[in-house]
Coordinates of C-alpha atoms in Angstrom, one line a residue:
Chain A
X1 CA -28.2 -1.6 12.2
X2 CA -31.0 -0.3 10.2
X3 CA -31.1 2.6 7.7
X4 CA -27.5 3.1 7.5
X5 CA -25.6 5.1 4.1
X6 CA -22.4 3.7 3.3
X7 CA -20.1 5.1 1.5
X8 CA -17.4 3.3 -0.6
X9 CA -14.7 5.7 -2.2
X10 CA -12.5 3.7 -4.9
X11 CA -9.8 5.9 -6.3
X12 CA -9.4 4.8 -10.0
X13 CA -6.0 3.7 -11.2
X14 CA -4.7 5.6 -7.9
X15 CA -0.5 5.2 -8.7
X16 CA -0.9 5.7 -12.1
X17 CA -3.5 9.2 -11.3
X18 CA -0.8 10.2 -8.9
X19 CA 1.9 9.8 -11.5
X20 CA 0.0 11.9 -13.8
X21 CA -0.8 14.5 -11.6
X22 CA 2.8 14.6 -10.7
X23 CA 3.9 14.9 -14.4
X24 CA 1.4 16.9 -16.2
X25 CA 3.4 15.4 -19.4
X26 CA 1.8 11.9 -18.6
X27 CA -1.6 12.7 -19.0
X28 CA -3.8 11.0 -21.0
X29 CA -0.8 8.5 -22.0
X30 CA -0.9 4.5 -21.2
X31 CA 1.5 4.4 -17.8
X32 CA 2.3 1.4 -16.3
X33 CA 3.8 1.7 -12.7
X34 CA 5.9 -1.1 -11.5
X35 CA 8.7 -1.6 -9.2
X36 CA 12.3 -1.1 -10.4
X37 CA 12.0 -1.4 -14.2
X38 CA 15.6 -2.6 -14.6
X39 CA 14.4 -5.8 -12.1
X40 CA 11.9 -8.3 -11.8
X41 CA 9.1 -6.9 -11.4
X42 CA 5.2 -6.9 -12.2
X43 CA 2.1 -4.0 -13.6
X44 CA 1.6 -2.7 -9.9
X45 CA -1.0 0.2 -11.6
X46 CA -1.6 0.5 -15.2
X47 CA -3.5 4.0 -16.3
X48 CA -7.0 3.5 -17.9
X49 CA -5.4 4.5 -21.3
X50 CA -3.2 1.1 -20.4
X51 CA -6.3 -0.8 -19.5
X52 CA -7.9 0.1 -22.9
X53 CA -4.9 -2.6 -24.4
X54 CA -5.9 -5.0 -21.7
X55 CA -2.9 -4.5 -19.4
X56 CA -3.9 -5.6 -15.8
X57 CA -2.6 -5.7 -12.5
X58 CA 0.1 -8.1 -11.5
X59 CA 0.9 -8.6 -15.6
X60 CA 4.7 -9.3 -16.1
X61 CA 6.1 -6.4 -18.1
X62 CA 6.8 -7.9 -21.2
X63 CA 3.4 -9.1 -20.9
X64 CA 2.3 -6.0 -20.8
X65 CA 4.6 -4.1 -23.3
X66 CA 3.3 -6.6 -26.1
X67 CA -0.2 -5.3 -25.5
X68 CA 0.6 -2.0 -25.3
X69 CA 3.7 -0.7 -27.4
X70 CA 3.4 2.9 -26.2
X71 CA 2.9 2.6 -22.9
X72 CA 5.4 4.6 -20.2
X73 CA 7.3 2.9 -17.7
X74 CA 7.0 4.9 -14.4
X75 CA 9.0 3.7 -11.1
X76 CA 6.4 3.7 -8.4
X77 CA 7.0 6.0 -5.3
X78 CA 5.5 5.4 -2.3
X79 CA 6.0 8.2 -0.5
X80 CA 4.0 10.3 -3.1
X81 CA 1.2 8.3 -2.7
X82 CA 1.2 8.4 1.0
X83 CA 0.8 12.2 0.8
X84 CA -2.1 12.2 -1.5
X85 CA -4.0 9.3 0.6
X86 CA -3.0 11.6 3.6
X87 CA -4.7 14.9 2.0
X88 CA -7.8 12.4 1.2
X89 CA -8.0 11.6 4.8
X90 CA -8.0 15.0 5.5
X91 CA -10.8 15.4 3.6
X92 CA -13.4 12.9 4.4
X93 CA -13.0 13.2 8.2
X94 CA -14.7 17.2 7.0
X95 CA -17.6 14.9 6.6
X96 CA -17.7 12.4 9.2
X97 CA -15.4 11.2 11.8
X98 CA -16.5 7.1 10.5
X99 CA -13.6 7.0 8.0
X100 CA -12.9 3.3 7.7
X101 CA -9.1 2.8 5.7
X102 CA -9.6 -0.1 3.7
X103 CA -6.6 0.3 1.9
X104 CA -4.2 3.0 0.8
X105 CA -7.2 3.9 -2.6
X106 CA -10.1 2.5 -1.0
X107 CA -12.5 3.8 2.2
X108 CA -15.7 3.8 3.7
X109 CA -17.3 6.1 5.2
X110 CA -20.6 5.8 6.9
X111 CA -22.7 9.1 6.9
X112 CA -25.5 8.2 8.2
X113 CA -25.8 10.9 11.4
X114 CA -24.5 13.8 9.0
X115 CA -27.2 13.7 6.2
X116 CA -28.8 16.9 7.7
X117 CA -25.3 18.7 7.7
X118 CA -24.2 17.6 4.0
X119 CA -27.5 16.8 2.4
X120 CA -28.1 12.8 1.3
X121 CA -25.5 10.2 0.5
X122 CA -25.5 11.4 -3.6
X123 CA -25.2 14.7 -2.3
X124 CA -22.2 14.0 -0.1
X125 CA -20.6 11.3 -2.7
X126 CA -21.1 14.3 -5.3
X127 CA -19.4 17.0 -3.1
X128 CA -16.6 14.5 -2.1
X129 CA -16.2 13.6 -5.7
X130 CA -15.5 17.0 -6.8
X131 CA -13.2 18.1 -4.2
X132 CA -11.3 15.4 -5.1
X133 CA -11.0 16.3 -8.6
X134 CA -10.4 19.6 -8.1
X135 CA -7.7 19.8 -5.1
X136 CA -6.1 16.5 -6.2
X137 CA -6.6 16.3 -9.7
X138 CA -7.8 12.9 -9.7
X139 CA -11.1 11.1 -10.1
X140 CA -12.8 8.1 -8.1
X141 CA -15.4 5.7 -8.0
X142 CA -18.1 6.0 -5.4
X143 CA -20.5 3.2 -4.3
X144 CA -23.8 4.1 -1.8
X145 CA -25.4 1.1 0.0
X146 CA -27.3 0.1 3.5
X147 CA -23.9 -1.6 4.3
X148 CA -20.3 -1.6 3.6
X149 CA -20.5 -5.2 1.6
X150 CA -23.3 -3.5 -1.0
X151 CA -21.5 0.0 -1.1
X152 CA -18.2 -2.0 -2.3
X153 CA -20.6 -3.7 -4.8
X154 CA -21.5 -0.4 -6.2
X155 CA -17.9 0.9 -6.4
X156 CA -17.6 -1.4 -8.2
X157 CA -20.0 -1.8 -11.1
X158 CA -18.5 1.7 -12.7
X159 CA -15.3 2.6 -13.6
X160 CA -14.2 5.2 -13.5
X161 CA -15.5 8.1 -11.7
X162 CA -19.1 6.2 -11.5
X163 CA -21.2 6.7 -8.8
X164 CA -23.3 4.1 -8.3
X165 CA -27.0 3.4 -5.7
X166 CA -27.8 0.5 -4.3
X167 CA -31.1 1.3 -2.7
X168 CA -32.2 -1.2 -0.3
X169 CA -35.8 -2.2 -2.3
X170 CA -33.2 -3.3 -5.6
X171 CA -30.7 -5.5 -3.4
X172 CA -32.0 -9.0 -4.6
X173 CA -32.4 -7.2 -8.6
X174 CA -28.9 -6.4 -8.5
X175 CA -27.3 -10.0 -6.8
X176 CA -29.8 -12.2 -8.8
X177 CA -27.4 -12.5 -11.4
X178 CA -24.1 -11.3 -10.7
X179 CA -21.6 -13.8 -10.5
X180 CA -20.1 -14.6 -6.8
X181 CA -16.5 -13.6 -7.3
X182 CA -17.9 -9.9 -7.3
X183 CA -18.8 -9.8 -3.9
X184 CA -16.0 -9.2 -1.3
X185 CA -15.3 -11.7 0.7
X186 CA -15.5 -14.6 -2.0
X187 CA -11.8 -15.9 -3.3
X188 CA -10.9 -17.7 -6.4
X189 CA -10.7 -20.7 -3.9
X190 CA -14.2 -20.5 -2.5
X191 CA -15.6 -19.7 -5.9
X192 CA -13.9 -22.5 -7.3
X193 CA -15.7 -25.0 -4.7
X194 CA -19.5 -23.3 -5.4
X195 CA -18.3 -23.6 -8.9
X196 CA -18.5 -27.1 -8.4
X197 CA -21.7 -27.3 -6.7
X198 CA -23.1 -25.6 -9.0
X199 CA -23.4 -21.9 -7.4
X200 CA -21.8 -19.2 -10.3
X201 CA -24.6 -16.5 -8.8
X202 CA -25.3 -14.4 -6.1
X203 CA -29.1 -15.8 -6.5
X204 CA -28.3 -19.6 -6.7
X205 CA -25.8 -19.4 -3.7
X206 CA -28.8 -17.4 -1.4
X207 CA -31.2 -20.5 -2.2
X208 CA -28.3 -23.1 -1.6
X209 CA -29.2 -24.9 1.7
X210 CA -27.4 -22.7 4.3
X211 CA -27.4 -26.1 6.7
X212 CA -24.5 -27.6 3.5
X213 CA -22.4 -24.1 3.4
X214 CA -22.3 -24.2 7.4
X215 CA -21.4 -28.3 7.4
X216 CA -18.8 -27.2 4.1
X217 CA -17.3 -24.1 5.5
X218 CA -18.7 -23.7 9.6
X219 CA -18.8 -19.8 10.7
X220 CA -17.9 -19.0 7.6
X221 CA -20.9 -21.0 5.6
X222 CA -23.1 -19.0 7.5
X223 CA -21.6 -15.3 6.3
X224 CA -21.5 -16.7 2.5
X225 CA -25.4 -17.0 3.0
X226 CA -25.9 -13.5 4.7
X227 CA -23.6 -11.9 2.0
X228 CA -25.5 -13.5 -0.9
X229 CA -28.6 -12.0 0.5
X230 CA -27.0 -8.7 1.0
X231 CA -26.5 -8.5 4.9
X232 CA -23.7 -7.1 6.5
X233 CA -23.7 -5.6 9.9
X234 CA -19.8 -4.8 9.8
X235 CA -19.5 -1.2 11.5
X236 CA -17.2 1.4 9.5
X237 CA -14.7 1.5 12.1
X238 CA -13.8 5.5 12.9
X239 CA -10.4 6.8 11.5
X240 CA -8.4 6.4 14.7
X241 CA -9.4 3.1 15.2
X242 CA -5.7 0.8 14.5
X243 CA -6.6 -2.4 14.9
X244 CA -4.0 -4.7 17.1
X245 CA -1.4 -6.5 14.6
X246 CA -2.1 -10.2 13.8
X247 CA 0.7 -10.8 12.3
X248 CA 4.2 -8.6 10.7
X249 CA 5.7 -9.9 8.0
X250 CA 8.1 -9.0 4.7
X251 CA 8.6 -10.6 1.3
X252 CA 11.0 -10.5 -1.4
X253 CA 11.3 -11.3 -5.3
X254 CA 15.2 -12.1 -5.4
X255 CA 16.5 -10.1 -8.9
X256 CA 17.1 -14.0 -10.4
X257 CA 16.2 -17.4 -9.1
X258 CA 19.3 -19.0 -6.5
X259 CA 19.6 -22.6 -6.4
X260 CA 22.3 -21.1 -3.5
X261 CA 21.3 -21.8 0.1
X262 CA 24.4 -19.0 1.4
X263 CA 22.5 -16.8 -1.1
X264 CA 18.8 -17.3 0.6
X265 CA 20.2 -17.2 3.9
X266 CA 21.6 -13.8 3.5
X267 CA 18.1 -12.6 1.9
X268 CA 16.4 -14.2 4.7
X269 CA 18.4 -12.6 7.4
X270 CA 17.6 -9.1 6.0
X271 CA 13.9 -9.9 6.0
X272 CA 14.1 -11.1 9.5
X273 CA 16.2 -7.9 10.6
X274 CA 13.3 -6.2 8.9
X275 CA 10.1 -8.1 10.6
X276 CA 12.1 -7.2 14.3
X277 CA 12.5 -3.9 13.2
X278 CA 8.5 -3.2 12.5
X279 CA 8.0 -5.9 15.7
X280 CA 9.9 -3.5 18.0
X281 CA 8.5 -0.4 16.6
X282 CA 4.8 -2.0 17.5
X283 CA 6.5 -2.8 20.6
X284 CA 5.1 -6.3 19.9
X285 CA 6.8 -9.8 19.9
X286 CA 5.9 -12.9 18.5
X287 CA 6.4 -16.4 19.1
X288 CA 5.2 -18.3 15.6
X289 CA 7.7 -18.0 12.7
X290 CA 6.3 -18.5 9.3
X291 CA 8.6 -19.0 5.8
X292 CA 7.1 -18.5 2.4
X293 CA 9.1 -20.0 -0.6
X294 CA 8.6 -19.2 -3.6
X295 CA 9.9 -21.4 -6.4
X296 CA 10.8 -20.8 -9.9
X297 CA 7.6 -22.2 -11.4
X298 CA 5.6 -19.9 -8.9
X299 CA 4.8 -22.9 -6.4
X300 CA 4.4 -21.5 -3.1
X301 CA 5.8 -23.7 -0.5
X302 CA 5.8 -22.8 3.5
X303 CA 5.8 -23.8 7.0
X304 CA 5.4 -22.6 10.4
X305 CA 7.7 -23.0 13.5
X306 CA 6.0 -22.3 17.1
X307 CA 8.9 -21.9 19.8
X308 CA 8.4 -21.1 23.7
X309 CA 10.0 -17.6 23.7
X310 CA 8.2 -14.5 21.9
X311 CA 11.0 -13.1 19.8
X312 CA 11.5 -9.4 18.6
X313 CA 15.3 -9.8 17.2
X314 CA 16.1 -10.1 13.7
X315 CA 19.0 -13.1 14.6
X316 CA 16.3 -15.1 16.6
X317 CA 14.2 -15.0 13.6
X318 CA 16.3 -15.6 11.5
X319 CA 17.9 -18.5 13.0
X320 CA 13.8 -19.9 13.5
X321 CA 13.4 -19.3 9.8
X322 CA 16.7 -20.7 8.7
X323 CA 15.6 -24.4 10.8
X324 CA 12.6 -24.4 8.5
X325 CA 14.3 -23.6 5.5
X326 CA 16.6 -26.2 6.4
X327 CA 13.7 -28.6 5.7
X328 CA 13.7 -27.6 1.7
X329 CA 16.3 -29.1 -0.7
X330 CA 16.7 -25.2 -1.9
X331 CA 19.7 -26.6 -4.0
X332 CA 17.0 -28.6 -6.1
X333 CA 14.2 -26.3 -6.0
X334 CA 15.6 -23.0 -6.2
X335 CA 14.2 -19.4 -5.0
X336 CA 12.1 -17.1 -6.3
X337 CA 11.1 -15.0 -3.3
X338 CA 11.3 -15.4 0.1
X339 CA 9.0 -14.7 3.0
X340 CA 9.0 -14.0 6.7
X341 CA 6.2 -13.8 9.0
X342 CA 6.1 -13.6 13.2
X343 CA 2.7 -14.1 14.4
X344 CA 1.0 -15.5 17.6
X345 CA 1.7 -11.8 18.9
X346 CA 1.8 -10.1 21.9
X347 CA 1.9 -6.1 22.4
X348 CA 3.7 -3.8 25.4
X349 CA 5.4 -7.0 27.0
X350 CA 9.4 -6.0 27.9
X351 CA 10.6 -7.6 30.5
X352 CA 13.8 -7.7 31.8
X353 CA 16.2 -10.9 31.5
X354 CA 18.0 -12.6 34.5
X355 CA 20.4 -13.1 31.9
X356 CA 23.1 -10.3 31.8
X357 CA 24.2 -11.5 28.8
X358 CA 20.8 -11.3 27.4
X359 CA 20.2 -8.0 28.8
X360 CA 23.3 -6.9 27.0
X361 CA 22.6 -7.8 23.3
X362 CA 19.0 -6.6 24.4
X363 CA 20.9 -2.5 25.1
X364 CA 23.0 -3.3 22.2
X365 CA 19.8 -4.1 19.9
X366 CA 18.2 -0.6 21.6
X367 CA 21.4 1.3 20.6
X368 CA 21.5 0.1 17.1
X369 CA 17.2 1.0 16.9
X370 CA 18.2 4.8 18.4
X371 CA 20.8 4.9 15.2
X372 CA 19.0 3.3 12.8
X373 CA 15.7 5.6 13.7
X374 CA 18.1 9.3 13.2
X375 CA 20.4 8.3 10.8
X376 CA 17.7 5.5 8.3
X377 CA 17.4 1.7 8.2
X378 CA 20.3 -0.5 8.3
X379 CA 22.9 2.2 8.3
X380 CA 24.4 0.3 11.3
X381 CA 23.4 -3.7 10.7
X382 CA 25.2 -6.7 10.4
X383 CA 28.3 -7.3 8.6
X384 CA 27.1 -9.8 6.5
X385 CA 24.3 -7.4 5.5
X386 CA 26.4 -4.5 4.2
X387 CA 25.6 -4.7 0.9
X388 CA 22.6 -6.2 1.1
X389 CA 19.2 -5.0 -0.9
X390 CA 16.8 -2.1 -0.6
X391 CA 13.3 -2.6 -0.4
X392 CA 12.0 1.2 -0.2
X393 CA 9.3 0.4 -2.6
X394 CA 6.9 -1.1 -0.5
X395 CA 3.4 0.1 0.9
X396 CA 2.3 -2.7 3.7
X397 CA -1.6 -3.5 3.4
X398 CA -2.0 -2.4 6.7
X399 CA -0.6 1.4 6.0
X400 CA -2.6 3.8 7.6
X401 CA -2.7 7.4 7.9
X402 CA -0.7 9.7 9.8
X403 CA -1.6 9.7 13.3
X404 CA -2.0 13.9 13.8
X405 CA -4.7 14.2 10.9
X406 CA -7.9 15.2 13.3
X407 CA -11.8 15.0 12.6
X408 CA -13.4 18.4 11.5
X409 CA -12.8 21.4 9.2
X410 CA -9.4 22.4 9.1
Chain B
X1 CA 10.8 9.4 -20.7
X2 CA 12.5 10.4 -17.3
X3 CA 15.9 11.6 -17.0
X4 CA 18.0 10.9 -13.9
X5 CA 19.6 13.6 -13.0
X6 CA 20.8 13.9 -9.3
X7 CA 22.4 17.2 -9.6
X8 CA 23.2 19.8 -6.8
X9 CA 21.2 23.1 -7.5
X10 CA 20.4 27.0 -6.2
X11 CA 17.0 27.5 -5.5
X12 CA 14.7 30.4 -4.3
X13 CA 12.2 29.1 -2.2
X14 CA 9.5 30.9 0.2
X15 CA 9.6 28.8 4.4
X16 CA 6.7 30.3 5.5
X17 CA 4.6 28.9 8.3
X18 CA 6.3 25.3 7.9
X19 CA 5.6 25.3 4.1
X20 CA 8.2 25.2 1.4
X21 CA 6.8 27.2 -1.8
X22 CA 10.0 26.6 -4.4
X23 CA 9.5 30.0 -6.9
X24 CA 12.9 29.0 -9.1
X25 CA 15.5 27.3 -9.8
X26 CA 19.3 27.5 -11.2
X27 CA 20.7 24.6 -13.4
X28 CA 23.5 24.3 -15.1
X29 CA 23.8 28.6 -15.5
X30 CA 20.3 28.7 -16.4
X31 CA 17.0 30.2 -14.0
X32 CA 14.0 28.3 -14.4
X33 CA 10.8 30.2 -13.0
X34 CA 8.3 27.8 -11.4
X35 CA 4.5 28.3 -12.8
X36 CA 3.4 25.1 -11.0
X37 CA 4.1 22.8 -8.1
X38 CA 2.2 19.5 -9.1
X39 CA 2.7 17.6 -6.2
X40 CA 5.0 17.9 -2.6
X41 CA 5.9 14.6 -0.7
X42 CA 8.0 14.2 1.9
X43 CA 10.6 11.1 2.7
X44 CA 11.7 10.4 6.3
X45 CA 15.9 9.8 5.7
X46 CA 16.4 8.7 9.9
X47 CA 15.3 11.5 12.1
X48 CA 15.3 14.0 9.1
X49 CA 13.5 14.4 5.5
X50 CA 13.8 14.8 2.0
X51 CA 10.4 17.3 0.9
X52 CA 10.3 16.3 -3.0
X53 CA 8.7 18.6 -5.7
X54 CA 6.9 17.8 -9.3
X55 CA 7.1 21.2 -10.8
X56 CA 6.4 22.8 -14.0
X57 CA 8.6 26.0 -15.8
X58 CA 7.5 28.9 -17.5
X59 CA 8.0 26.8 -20.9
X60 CA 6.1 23.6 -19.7
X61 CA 9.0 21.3 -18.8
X62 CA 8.2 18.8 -16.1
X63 CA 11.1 18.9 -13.1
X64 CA 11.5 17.5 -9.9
X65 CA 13.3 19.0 -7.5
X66 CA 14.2 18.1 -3.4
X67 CA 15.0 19.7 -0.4
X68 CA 17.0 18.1 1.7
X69 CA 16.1 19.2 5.5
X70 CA 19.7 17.6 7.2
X71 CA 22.1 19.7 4.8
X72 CA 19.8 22.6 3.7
X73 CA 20.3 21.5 0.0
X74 CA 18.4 21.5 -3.1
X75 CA 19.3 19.0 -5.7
X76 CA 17.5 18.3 -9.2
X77 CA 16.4 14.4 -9.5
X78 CA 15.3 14.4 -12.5
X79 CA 13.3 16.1 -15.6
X80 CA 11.1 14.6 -18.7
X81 CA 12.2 14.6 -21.9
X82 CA 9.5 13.1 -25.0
X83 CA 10.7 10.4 -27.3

């Protein structure tokens, strides 16, 4: 894996860009997107002009109002955002088919066999950079590196609409100093335990013994000591690569904290119905069934039930989820948010039961999928579920572009 | 700040080569010529969609408007007002 150019595209304060390009009106203002304004929610994208008053991501929006008095409240909308990550597909697969999606703002791309097409890596990060401006009115940050760990580094370092080098010869200049938590792959948790050894830098953790970070952390001792030094052999996976599911899971903040076990149980019986719903659609099933709780002073309590069966059904989750949940004194702790999980997966298995009755809620659970596909989710669900919530307002970390976008020039 | 709106509305619109270019719009007795479509996304609603406009009139107000593909209906969502 020599003599590779990375590319790492960052788009700056993408939901709040989008929102501004939407609304011409909302330029140049401090917008904060966020979920339902009139709910719980949090800063999901605060514009730079926000950022200038120190609101971050994940603030609480009073939090953020006190900082910054002027700032516009904009709903966030998914489905906008989609599109304009779509057209960016589109775009960078005119360059080169090695379009890794990290998220729904962030890729790399690795254009290493088109140089002679495009011109260098600057010269295809510039070109890229202004297409962007121009057909989507919105800027981004561009890292270049030998691999996809330095090239997220350089991303990075300037903000926004940088464009930053890391040229092989300057890899040790640039990680002598800078403090772990910058590098991708390093948590508050692992930097917390370096902390305490005494490892704040990129430099110190390279010399630190790599025999101590394997005995500390095994397999992944050994990548903390490649990464410090700058090596990563990761491919940039091409565009229509999906990798298999490892797990499918949903969360909720409930609108107000329930000390109410009925109350959790109906919550928890619309995220299952939701987890089977994505589970089927993957034509996967699962056999490990995770719960996250949430308490009112934002401890995060969970536990994992593994049964025989791999389930896809909303009710068979649910009734997994509701044994563990039977486990918490929910009266005493009360809820914040609820979350379900199904893991241990397995993909394309549907075999037929030598249970009629089985194979009866199984055509029942088809018919209801067939209605809920033409007419939208849960307009034909359980009773108990009629008027439950909506969670449109989600974008799952492991979105991914349309399936029909195609490599080359349109 | 935004103003939900959520109103049913007449709209002359070019389909042309499964494209929807909106050109104007009739609200509340008035005609609104588009200068600018800012942004198009569309919303899956079961087997059908919802194609949503951010457009911009003649005299710089901020609208968006939505085509809904089931009923072959426009409706206004909502507009900007300052303040």
């Amino acid at each position: 894996m020599q003599n590779r150019t990375i590319l790492h595209l960052d788009m700056n304060a993408f939901f709040a860009a989008v929102e501004q390009r939407t609304n011409p009106h909302l330029k140049g203002k401090p917008v904060l997107v966020c979920g339902n304004p009139k709910g719980r929610t949090v800063i999901i994208s605060p514009s730079y002009e926000a950022r200038a008053f120190g609101v971050k991501t994940g603030m609480n929006l009073w939090e953020a109002k006190k900082l910054c008095k002027n700032s516009i409240l904009v709903e966030c909308n998914p489905a906008n955002y989609v599109e304009v990550a779509n057209h960016l597909q589109k775009l960078f697969i005119q360059f080169t088919p090695l379009v890794e999606i990290f998220s729904i703002d962030e890729c790399f791309l690795d254009v290493s066999g088109c140089q002679r097409l495009f011109g260098s890596g600057r010269d295809i990060a510039l070109k890229i950079k202004k297409r962007v401006r121009e057909e989507l009115d919105i800027t981004c940050s561009v890292g270049i590196g030998p691999n996809k760990l330095l090239a997220k580094l350089g991303s990075h370092l300037k903000k926004p609409d940088g464009l930053v080098i890391i040229e092989p010869e300057k890899i040790q200049q640039v990680l002598e100093n800078l403090p772990i938590q910058e590098l991708c792959g390093i948590g508050p948790r692992i930097t917390e335990k370096l902390n305490k050894l005494g490892v704040y830098t990129c430099g110190q953790l390279a010399r630190y013994p790599v025999e101590i970070l394997q005995r500390m952390y095994g397999i992944v001792g050994l990548h903390l000591h490649d990464i410090a030094w700058g090596v990563d052999d990761s491919p940039v996976m091409p565009y229509d690569y999906v990798e298999p599911a490892k797990s499918v899971g949903h969360s909720f903040t409930l609108p107000k904290d329930t000390f109410d076990r009925e109350v959790a149980k109906k919550y928890l019986l619309q995220l299952s119905e939701q987890v089977a719903r994505r589970l089927r659609k993957g034509n996967y099933k699962g056999k490990t069934v995770h719960l996250i709780i949430r308490i009112p002073d934002f401890t995060t309590l969970g536990q994992q039930v593994t049964i025989r069966k791999f389930l896809d059904e909303g009710v068979e989750i649910y009734h997994t989820a509701v044994k563990i949940l039977d486990k918490f004194n929910v009266e005493a702790i009360g809820v914040r948010l609820l979350g379900v999980s199904v893991s241990n997966l397995i993909c394309g298995s549907s075999q037929l039961s030598l249970m009629p009755e089985e194979n009866r809620r199984q055509c029942l659970i088809y018919a209801m999928d067939k209605i809920n596909d033409k007419y939208g989710e849960f307009s034909v669900t359980w009773g108990r579920l009629v008027s439950g919530f909506k969670q449109n307002n989600i974008i799952s970390p492991a979105w991914r572009p349309h399936k029909n976008i195609r490599f080359g020039y349109n | 700040m935004y103003q939900a709106l959520g109103e049913s509305i007449e709209v002359l619109a070019v389909f042309q080569k499964g494209k929807i270019r909106p050109l104007s719009f009739k609200w509340k007795s008035r005609v609104y010529k588009i200068s600018r479509v800012t942004s198009h996304w569309s919303a899956p609603v079961g087997k059908y969609k919802w194609h949503h406009f951010g457009i911009v009139d003649k005299d710089d107000n901020f609208f968006e408007i939505c085509y809904d593909e089931e009923r072959c209906s426009w409706n206004i969502k909502q507009t900007w007002k300052e303040g």
